[in-house]
Short mmCIF file of C-alpha atoms in Angstrom, two decimals:
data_model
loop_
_atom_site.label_atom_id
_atom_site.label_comp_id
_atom_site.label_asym_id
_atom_site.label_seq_id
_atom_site.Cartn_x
_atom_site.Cartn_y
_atom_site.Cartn_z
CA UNK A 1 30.43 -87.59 14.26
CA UNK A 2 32.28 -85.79 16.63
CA UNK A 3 30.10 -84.50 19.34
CA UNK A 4 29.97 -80.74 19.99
CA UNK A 5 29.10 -78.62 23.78
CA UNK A 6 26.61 -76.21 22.52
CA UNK A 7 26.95 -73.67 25.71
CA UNK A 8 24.31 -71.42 25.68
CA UNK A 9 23.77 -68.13 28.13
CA UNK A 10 19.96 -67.78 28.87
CA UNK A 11 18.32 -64.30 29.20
CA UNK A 12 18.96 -62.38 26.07
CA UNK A 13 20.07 -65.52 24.17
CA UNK A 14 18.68 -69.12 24.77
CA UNK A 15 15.03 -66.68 25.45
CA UNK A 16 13.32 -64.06 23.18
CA UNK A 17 12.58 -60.84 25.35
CA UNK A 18 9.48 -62.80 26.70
CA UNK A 19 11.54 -65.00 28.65
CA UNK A 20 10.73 -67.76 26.32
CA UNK A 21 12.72 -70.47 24.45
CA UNK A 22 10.63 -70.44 21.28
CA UNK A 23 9.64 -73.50 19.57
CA UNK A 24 12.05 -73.48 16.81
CA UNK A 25 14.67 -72.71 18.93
CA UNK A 26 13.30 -75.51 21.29
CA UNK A 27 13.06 -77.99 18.51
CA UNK A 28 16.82 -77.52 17.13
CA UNK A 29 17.94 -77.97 20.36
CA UNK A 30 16.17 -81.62 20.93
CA UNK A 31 17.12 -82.38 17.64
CA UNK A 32 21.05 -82.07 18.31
CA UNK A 33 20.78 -83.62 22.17
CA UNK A 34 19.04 -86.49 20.09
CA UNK A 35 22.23 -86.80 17.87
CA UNK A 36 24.20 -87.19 20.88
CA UNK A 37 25.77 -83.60 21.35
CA UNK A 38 25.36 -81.89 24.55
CA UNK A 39 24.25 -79.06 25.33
CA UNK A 40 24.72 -76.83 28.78
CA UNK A 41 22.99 -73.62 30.24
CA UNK A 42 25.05 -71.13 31.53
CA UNK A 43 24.19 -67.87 33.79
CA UNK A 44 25.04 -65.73 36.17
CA UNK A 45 21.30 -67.13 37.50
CA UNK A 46 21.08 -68.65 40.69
CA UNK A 47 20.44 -72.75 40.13
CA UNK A 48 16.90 -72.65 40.51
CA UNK A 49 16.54 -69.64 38.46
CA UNK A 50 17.34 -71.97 35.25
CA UNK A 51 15.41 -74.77 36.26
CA UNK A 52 12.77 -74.38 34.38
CA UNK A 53 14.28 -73.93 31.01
CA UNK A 54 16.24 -77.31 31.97
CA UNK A 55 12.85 -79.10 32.22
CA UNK A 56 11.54 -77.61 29.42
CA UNK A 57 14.43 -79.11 26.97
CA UNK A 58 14.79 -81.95 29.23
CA UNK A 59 17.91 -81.77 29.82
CA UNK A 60 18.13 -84.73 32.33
CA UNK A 61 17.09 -86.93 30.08
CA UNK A 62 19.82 -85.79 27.33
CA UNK A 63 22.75 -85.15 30.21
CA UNK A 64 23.00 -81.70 30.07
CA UNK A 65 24.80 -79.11 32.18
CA UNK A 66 23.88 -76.33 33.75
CA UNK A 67 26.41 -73.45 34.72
CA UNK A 68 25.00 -71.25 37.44
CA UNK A 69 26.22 -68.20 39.36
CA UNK A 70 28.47 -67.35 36.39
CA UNK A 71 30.37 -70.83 36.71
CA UNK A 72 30.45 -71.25 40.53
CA UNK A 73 28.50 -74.23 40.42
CA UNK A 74 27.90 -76.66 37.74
CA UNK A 75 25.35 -79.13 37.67
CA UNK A 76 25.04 -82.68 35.58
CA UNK A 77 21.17 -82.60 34.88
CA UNK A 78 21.34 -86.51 34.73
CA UNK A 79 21.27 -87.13 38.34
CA UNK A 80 21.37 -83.54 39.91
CA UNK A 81 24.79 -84.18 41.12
CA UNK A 82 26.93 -80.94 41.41
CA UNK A 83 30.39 -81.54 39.77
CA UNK A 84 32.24 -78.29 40.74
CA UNK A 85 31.63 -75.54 43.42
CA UNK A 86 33.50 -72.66 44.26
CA UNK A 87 31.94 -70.01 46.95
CA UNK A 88 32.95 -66.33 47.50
CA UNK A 89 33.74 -65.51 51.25
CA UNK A 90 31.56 -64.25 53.90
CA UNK A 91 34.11 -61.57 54.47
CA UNK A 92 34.06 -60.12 51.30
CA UNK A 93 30.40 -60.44 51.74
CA UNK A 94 30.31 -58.07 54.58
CA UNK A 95 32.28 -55.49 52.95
CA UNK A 96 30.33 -55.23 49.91
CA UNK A 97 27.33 -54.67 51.70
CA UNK A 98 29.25 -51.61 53.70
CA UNK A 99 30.46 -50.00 50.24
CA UNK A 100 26.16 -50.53 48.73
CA UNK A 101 25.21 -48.60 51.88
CA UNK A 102 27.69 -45.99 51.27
CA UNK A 103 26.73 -45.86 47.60
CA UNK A 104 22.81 -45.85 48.69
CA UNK A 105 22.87 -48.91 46.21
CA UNK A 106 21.19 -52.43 46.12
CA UNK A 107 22.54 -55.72 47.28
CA UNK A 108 21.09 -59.52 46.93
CA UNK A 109 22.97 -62.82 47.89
CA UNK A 110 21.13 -66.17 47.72
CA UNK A 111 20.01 -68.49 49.81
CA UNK A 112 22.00 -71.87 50.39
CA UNK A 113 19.44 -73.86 48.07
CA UNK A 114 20.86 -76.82 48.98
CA UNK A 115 19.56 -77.33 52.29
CA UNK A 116 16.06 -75.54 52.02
CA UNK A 117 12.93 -76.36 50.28
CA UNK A 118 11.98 -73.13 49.64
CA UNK A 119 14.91 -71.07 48.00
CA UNK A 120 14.73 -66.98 48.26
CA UNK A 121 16.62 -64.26 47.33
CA UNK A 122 18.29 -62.52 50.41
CA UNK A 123 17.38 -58.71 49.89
CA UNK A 124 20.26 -56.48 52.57
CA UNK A 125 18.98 -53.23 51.67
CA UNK A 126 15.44 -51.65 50.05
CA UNK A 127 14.16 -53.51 47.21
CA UNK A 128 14.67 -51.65 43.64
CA UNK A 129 13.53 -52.24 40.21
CA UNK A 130 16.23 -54.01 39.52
CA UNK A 131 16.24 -56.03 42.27
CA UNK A 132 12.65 -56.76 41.50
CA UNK A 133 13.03 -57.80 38.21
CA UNK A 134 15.70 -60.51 39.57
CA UNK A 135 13.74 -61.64 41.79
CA UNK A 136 10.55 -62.05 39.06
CA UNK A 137 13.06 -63.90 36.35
CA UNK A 138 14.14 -66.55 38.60
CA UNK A 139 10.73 -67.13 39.81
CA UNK A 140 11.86 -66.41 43.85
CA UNK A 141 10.77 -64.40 46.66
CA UNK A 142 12.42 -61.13 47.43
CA UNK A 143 13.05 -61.11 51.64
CA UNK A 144 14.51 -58.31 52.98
CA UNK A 145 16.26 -58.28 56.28
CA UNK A 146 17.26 -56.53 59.30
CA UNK A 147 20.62 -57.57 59.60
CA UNK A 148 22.24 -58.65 56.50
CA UNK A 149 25.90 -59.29 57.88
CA UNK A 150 24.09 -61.73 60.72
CA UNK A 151 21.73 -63.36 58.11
CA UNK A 152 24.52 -63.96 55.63
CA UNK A 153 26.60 -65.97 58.22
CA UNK A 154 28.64 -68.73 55.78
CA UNK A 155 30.05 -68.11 52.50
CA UNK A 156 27.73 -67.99 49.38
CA UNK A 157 28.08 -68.63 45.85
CA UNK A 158 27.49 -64.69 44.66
CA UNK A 159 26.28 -61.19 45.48
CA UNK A 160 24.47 -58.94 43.12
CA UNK A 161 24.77 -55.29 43.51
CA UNK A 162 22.46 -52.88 41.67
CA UNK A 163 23.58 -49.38 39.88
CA UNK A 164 21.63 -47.16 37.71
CA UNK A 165 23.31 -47.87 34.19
CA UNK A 166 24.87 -44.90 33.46
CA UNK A 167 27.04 -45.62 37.09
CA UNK A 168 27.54 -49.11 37.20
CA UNK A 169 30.76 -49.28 34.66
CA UNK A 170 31.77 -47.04 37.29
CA UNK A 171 31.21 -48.50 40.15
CA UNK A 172 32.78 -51.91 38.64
CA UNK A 173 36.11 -50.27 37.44
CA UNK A 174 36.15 -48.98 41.31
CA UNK A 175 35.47 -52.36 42.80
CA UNK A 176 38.39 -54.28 40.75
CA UNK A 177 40.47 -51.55 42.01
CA UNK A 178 39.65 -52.01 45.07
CA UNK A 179 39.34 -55.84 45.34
CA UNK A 180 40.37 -57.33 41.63
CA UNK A 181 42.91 -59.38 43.28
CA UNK A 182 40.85 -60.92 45.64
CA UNK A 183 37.38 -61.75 43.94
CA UNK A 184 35.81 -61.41 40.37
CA UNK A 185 33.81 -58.64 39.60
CA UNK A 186 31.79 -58.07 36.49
CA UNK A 187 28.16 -56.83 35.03
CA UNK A 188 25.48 -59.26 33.77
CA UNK A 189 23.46 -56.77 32.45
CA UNK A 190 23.86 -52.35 32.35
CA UNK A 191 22.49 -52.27 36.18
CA UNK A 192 23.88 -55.59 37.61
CA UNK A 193 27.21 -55.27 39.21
CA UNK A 194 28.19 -58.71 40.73
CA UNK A 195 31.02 -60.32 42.56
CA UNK A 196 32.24 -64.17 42.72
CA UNK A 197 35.13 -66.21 43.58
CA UNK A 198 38.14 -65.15 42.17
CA UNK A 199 38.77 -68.70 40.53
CA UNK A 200 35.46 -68.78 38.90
CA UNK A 201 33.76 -67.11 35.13
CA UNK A 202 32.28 -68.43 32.23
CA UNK A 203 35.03 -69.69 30.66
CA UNK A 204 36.83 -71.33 33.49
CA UNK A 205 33.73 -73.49 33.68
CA UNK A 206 33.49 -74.88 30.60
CA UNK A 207 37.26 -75.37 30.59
CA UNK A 208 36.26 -77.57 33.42
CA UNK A 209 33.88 -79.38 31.83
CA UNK A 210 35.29 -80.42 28.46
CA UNK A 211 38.52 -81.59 30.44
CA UNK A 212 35.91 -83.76 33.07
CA UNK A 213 34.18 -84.76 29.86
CA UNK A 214 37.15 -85.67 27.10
CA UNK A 215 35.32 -83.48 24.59
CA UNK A 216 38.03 -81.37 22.71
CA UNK A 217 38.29 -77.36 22.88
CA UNK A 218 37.79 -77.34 19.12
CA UNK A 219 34.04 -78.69 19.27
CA UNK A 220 33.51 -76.02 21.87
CA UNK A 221 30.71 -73.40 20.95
CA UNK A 222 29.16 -70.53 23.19
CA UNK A 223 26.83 -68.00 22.69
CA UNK A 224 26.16 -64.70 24.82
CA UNK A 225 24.45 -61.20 24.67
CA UNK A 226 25.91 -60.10 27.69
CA UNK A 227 29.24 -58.39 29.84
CA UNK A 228 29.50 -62.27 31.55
CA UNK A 229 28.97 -64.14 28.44
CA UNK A 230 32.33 -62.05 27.17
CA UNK A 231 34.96 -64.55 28.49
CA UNK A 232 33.05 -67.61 27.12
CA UNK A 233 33.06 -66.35 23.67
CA UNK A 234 36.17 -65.34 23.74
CA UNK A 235 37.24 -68.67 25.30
CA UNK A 236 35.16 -70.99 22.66
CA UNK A 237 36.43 -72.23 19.43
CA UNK A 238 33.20 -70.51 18.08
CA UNK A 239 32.15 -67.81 20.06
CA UNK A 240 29.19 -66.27 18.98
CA UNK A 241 27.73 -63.00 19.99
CA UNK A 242 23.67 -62.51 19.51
CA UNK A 243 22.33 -59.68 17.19
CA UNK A 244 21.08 -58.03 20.02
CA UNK A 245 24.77 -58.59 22.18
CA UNK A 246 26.28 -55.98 23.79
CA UNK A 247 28.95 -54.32 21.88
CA UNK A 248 31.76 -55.85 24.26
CA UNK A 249 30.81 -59.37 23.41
CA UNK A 250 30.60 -58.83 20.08
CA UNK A 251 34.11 -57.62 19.70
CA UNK A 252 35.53 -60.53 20.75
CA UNK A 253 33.20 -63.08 18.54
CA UNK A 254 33.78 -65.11 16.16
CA UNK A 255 30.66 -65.35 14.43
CA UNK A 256 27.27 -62.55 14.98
CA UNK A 257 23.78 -64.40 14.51
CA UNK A 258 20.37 -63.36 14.68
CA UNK A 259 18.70 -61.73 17.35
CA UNK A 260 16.54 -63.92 20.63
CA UNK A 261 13.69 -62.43 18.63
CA UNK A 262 15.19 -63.91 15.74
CA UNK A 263 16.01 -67.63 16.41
CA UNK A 264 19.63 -66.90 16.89
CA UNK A 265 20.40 -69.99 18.30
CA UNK A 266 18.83 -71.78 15.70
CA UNK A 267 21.06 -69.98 12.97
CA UNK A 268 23.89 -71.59 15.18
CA UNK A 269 22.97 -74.58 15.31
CA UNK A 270 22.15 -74.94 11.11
CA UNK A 271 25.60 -73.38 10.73
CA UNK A 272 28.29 -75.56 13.14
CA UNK A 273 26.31 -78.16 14.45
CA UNK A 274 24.08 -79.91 11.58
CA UNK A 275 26.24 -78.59 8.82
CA UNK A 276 29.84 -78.90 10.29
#
């Protein structure tokens, strides 16, 4: 048997629209850790925003990965040790948050989780709805602050800006003209604009990881729903794009499964896992 990385994003595709992994879904995974395959979580969510799910499938106990802030950190679940980090400057930091109060738009970075015990998501402007909601998924505490340049005083892993939907292609397209040289911008979802290191995506990660790991490119799979999840399904030798994918990831997949609602992943895993 030649063991397969099963890299899976989370919101939209490891969870159904309830933010749950379901128990089929849940069951296939075990099933394939069990049989020695590995499998590894990856996000544009920070660390502890994915924790959970990580518990849930146990991933420590079956040495999973996780991938957080869209591949700037990556985690071995075995023994919490972080095995790559790349941060986005301070600088760049600062100017963001200049160009968000000129757009009247929202702006989060994240807390250095790891050296506090109580992790929160650094809010530089009014709270939105969307900031809200990002807050509420990763199960942290939305603090706003006074000075946002003076809080945010050391580089950080990623900022998240917020657009209405029908602005925030715009507003990305304007950003890598203005800074696509210097730093990686992208959307997670239709209102999350969000910045990282320029050396860092989804793809890049794993590319990491099977090299750290020995496991060949070929036994590579990755599945996505969102703007992120594009490069890693692209990048995989089976990239697969959920039902419910936006239309950019599923141009550049190899395979379309079910929906989250639909035990996607579990399709997947019948189809190039258990059967290959």
């Amino acid at each position: 048997m030649e063991k397969k990385l099963l890299v899976l994003d989370i919101d939209g595709t490891l969870t159904n629209s309830k933010k749950e992994i379901t128990p089929a879904t849940k069951r296939a995974l075990k099933r394939i850790m069990e049989e020695g395959h590995l499998v590894m979580l990856a996000s544009g969510r920070p660390t502890p925003g994915v924790r959970k799910y990580e518990a849930e499938l146990e991933m420590g106990r079956y040495g999973g990965y996780l991938l957080t802030y869209n591949g700037a950190r990556i985690t071995r679940c075995s023994d919490n040790k972080d095995i790559f980090t790349r941060k986005f400057s301070m600088e760049y930091v600062h100017k963001l948050y200049d160009y968000c109060c000129e757009k009247d738009m929202g702006i989060v970075t994240y807390d250095d989780f790891e050296d506090t015990k109580d992790p929160y998501v650094i809010c530089g402007r009014r709270p939105d709805k969307y900031l809200e909601w990002e807050a509420k998924i990763n199960g942290l505490p939305l603090v706003s602050v006074d000075d946002f340049k003076k809080k945010v005083d050391r580089d950080v892993y990623k900022v998240l800006m917020t657009a209405d939907p029908e602005v925030s292609e715009g507003i990305e397209k304007e950003l890598q003209g203005m800074y696509g040289d210097r730093f990686n911008i992208t959307r997670s979802e239709p209102f999350f604009v969000e910045a990282i290191n320029s050396e860092v995506d989804k793809a890049k990660a794993i590319e990491r990881v099977i090299e750290i790991l020995g496991i060949e490119h070929k036994n590579v799979i990755a599945c996505g729903d969102g703007f992120n999840d594009t490069s890693m399904v692209k990048y995989a030798a089976v990239g697969v794009a959920m039902a419910n994918a936006q239309a950019a990831v599923k141009r550049v997949a190899d395979f379309i499964t079910s929906s989250n609602d639909e035990d996607g992943i579990v399709k997947v895993i019948d189809r190039f896992i258990l059967c290959a």
